[in-house]
GROMACS .gro file of C-alpha atoms in nm:
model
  114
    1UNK     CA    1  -1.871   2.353  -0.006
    2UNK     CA    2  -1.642   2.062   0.060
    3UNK     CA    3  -1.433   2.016   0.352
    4UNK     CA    4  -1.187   1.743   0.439
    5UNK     CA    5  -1.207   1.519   0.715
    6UNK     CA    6  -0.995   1.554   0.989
    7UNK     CA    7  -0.640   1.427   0.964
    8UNK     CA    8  -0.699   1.165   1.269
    9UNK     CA    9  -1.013   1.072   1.067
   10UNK     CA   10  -0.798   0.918   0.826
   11UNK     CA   11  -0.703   0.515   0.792
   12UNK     CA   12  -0.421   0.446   0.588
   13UNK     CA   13  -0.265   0.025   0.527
   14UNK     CA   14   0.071   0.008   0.479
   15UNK     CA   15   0.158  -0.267   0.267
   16UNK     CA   16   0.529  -0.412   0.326
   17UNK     CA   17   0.703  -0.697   0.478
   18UNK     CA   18   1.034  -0.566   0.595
   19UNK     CA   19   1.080  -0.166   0.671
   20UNK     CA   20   1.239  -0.019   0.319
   21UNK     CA   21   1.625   0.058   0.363
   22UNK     CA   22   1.631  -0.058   0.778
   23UNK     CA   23   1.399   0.227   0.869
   24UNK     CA   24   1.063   0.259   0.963
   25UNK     CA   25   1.021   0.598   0.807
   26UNK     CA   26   0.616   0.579   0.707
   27UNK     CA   27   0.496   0.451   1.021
   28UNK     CA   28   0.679   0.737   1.210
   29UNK     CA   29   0.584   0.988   0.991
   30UNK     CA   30   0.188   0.865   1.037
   31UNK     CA   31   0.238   0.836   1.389
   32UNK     CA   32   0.384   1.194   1.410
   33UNK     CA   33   0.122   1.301   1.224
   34UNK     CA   34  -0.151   1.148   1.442
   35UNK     CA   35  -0.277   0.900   1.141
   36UNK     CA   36  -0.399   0.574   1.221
   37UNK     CA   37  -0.241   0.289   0.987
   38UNK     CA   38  -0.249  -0.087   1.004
   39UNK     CA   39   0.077  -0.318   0.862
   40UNK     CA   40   0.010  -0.596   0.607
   41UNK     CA   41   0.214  -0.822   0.406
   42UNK     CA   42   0.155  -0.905   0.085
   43UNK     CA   43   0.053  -1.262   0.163
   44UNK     CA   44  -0.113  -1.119   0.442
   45UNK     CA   45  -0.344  -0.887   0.142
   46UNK     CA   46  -0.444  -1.153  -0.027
   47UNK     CA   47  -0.748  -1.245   0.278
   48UNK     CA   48  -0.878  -0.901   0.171
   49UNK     CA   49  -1.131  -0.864  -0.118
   50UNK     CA   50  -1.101  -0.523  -0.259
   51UNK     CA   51  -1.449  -0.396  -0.123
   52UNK     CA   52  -1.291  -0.511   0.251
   53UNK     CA   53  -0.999  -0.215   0.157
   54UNK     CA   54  -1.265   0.014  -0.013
   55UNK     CA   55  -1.494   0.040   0.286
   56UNK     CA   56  -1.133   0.064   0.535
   57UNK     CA   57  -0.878   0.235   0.418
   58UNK     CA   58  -0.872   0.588   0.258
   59UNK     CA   59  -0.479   0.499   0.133
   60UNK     CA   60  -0.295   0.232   0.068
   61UNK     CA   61   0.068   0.272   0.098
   62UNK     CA   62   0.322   0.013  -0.100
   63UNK     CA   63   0.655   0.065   0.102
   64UNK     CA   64   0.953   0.062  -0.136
   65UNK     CA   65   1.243  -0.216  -0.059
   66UNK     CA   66   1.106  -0.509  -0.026
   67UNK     CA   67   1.241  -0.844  -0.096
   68UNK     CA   68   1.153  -1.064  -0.386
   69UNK     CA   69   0.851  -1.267  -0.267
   70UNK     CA   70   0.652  -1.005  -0.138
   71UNK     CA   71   0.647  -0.825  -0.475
   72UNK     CA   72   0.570  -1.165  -0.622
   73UNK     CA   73   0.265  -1.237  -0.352
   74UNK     CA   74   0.125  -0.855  -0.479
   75UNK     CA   75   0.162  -0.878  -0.855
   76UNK     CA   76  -0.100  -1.169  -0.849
   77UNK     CA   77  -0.370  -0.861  -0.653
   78UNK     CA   78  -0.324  -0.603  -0.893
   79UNK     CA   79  -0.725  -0.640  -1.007
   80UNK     CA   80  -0.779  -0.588  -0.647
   81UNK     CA   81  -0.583  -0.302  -0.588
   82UNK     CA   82  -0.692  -0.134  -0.949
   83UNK     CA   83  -1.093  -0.194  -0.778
   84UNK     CA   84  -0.977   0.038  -0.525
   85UNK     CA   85  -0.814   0.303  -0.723
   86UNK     CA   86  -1.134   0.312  -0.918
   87UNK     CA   87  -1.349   0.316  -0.619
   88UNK     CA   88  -1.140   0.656  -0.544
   89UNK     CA   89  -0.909   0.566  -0.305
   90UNK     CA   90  -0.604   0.662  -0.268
   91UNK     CA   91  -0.263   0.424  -0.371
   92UNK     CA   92   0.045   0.590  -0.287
   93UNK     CA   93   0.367   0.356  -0.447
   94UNK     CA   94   0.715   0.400  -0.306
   95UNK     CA   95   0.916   0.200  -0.579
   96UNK     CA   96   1.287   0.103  -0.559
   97UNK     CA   97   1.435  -0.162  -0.733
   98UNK     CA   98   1.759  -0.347  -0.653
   99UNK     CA   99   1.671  -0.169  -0.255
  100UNK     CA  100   1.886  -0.350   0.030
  101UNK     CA  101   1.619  -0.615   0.055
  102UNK     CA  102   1.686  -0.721  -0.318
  103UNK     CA  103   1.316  -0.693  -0.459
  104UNK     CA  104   1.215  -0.639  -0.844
  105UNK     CA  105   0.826  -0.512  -0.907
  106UNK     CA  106   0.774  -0.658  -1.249
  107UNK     CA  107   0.409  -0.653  -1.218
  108UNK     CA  108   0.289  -0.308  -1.428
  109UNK     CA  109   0.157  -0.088  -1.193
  110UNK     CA  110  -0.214  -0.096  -1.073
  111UNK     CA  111  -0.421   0.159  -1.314
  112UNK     CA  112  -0.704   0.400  -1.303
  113UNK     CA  113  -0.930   0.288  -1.606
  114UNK     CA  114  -1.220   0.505  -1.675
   0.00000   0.00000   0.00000
């Protein structure tokens, strides 16, 4: 038998550097649900080896919205970010192009490779 941690158990990063369309939606919607989260940048990600986010977080969530330079600081850590999708964690991407903040994610996406 399996049985999931509880909820509060839980440590999720949140990866942005302004809040997608003026609103800090995730963060209240972790807070209301009583999960703990810590806010990074993208510059901010790149003093984190992937085994530093394996052993910490159990999510990773990419917050849509974002303006140019922080999807141009996180296309160069997609090897780090693919580590921890392999390690079986959990990447969550909101994705909006063209948002409020102006941002383009031409990086491909981070992928599971088995």
């Amino acid at each position: 038998m399996v049985s999931a941690k509880p909820i509060s158990d839980y440590n999720v990063l949140i990866l942005k550097s302004v809040d997608a369309w003026n609103s800090p939606a995730v963060e209240n919607m972790l807070t209301d649900m009583g999960v703990p989260y810590d806010v990074m940048t993208s510059g901010e990600l790149k003093n984190k080896t992937a085994q530093e986010l394996i052993e910490t977080y159990d999510m990773i969530i990419i917050v849509s919205d974002q303006p140019q330079i922080f999807y141009d600081y996180l296309g160069t850590q997609m090897d780090k970010l693919e580590e921890y999708v392999r390690a079986g964690r959990t990447l969550e991407i909101h994705a909006a192009n063209w948002g409020w903040h102006g941002g383009v994610w031409t990086t491909p996406y981070p992928e599971e490779r088995r």
